[in-house]
């Protein structure tokens, strides 16, 4: 908790526009300290030749199979 309080104190610097707590969603301690939320997303793009694209597609299917429905789509 003390580390988070020190972290928040550094955010008074006007050069810092926003930051991420890097905490898990619904974390009991962090939710009391970090009240604002911002949606964060990810985009995965396959690049390269046919073999790389095929490998990428297979890895992406494996990854999405391990996440809740709708995540990263």
PDB file of C-alpha atoms in Angstrom:
ATOM      1  CA  UNK A   1       0.000   0.000   0.000  1.00  0.00           C
ATOM      2  CA  UNK A   2       2.848   2.372   0.807  1.00  0.00           C
ATOM      3  CA  UNK A   3       4.414   1.707  -2.576  1.00  0.00           C
ATOM      4  CA  UNK A   4       1.117   2.543  -4.318  1.00  0.00           C
ATOM      5  CA  UNK A   5       0.808   5.778  -2.320  1.00  0.00           C
ATOM      6  CA  UNK A   6       4.339   6.765  -3.395  1.00  0.00           C
ATOM      7  CA  UNK A   7       3.464   5.844  -6.978  1.00  0.00           C
ATOM      8  CA  UNK A   8       0.361   8.049  -6.876  1.00  0.00           C
ATOM      9  CA  UNK A   9       2.431  10.956  -5.534  1.00  0.00           C
ATOM     10  CA  UNK A  10       4.604  10.842  -8.659  1.00  0.00           C
ATOM     11  CA  UNK A  11       1.493  11.272 -10.786  1.00  0.00           C
ATOM     12  CA  UNK A  12       1.237  14.917  -9.758  1.00  0.00           C
ATOM     13  CA  UNK A  13       3.885  15.558 -12.447  1.00  0.00           C
ATOM     14  CA  UNK A  14       2.009  17.335 -15.286  1.00  0.00           C
ATOM     15  CA  UNK A  15       4.107  15.447 -17.872  1.00  0.00           C
ATOM     16  CA  UNK A  16       2.327  12.208 -16.876  1.00  0.00           C
ATOM     17  CA  UNK A  17      -1.058  12.144 -18.599  1.00  0.00           C
ATOM     18  CA  UNK A  18      -2.157   8.671 -17.499  1.00  0.00           C
ATOM     19  CA  UNK A  19      -0.746   5.430 -16.145  1.00  0.00           C
ATOM     20  CA  UNK A  20      -1.748   1.835 -15.526  1.00  0.00           C
ATOM     21  CA  UNK A  21      -1.775   0.216 -12.092  1.00  0.00           C
ATOM     22  CA  UNK A  22      -0.984  -3.153 -13.772  1.00  0.00           C
ATOM     23  CA  UNK A  23      -3.237  -4.760 -11.165  1.00  0.00           C
ATOM     24  CA  UNK A  24      -5.624  -7.602 -11.814  1.00  0.00           C
ATOM     25  CA  UNK A  25      -9.228  -6.617 -12.432  1.00  0.00           C
ATOM     26  CA  UNK A  26     -11.286  -6.271  -9.240  1.00  0.00           C
ATOM     27  CA  UNK A  27      -8.229  -6.306  -6.984  1.00  0.00           C
ATOM     28  CA  UNK A  28      -9.502  -5.527  -3.462  1.00  0.00           C
ATOM     29  CA  UNK A  29      -6.679  -3.141  -2.481  1.00  0.00           C
ATOM     30  CA  UNK A  30      -6.082  -1.408  -5.810  1.00  0.00           C
ATOM     31  CA  UNK A  31      -9.776  -0.768  -6.460  1.00  0.00           C
ATOM     32  CA  UNK A  32      -9.860   1.511  -3.408  1.00  0.00           C
ATOM     33  CA  UNK A  33      -6.830   3.474  -4.592  1.00  0.00           C
ATOM     34  CA  UNK A  34      -7.321   3.551  -8.374  1.00  0.00           C
ATOM     35  CA  UNK A  35     -10.972   4.484  -8.913  1.00  0.00           C
ATOM     36  CA  UNK A  36     -10.917   5.461 -12.600  1.00  0.00           C
ATOM     37  CA  UNK A  37     -10.963   2.848 -15.340  1.00  0.00           C
ATOM     38  CA  UNK A  38      -9.896   2.946 -18.969  1.00  0.00           C
ATOM     39  CA  UNK A  39     -10.497   0.193 -21.487  1.00  0.00           C
ATOM     40  CA  UNK A  40      -7.315  -1.371 -22.837  1.00  0.00           C
ATOM     41  CA  UNK A  41      -7.244  -3.540 -25.928  1.00  0.00           C
ATOM     42  CA  UNK A  42      -4.847  -5.499 -28.045  1.00  0.00           C
ATOM     43  CA  UNK A  43      -4.542  -6.097 -31.764  1.00  0.00           C
ATOM     44  CA  UNK A  44      -2.723  -9.100 -33.187  1.00  0.00           C
ATOM     45  CA  UNK A  45      -1.610  -9.010 -36.834  1.00  0.00           C
ATOM     46  CA  UNK A  46       0.034 -11.795 -38.773  1.00  0.00           C
ATOM     47  CA  UNK A  47       2.888 -10.570 -40.967  1.00  0.00           C
ATOM     48  CA  UNK A  48       5.362 -12.235 -43.268  1.00  0.00           C
ATOM     49  CA  UNK A  49       5.038 -15.007 -45.793  1.00  0.00           C
ATOM     50  CA  UNK A  50       2.489 -17.814 -45.948  1.00  0.00           C
ATOM     51  CA  UNK A  51       4.305 -20.047 -43.427  1.00  0.00           C
ATOM     52  CA  UNK A  52       4.539 -17.252 -40.839  1.00  0.00           C
ATOM     53  CA  UNK A  53       0.874 -16.351 -41.339  1.00  0.00           C
ATOM     54  CA  UNK A  54      -0.167 -19.980 -40.929  1.00  0.00           C
ATOM     55  CA  UNK A  55       1.922 -20.289 -37.751  1.00  0.00           C
ATOM     56  CA  UNK A  56       0.444 -17.028 -36.442  1.00  0.00           C
ATOM     57  CA  UNK A  57      -3.121 -18.215 -37.097  1.00  0.00           C
ATOM     58  CA  UNK A  58      -2.513 -21.474 -35.238  1.00  0.00           C
ATOM     59  CA  UNK A  59      -0.953 -19.699 -32.250  1.00  0.00           C
ATOM     60  CA  UNK A  60      -3.764 -17.139 -32.141  1.00  0.00           C
ATOM     61  CA  UNK A  61      -6.391 -19.907 -32.087  1.00  0.00           C
ATOM     62  CA  UNK A  62      -4.565 -21.545 -29.164  1.00  0.00           C
ATOM     63  CA  UNK A  63      -4.335 -18.249 -27.306  1.00  0.00           C
ATOM     64  CA  UNK A  64      -7.998 -17.367 -27.774  1.00  0.00           C
ATOM     65  CA  UNK A  65      -8.976 -20.828 -26.601  1.00  0.00           C
ATOM     66  CA  UNK A  66      -7.424 -20.038 -23.233  1.00  0.00           C
ATOM     67  CA  UNK A  67      -9.268 -16.739 -22.711  1.00  0.00           C
ATOM     68  CA  UNK A  68     -12.886 -15.945 -21.904  1.00  0.00           C
ATOM     69  CA  UNK A  69     -15.159 -15.553 -24.926  1.00  0.00           C
ATOM     70  CA  UNK A  70     -14.891 -12.206 -26.639  1.00  0.00           C
ATOM     71  CA  UNK A  71     -11.464 -11.266 -25.269  1.00  0.00           C
ATOM     72  CA  UNK A  72      -8.951 -10.098 -27.888  1.00  0.00           C
ATOM     73  CA  UNK A  73     -11.431 -10.299 -30.739  1.00  0.00           C
TER      74      UNK A  73
END
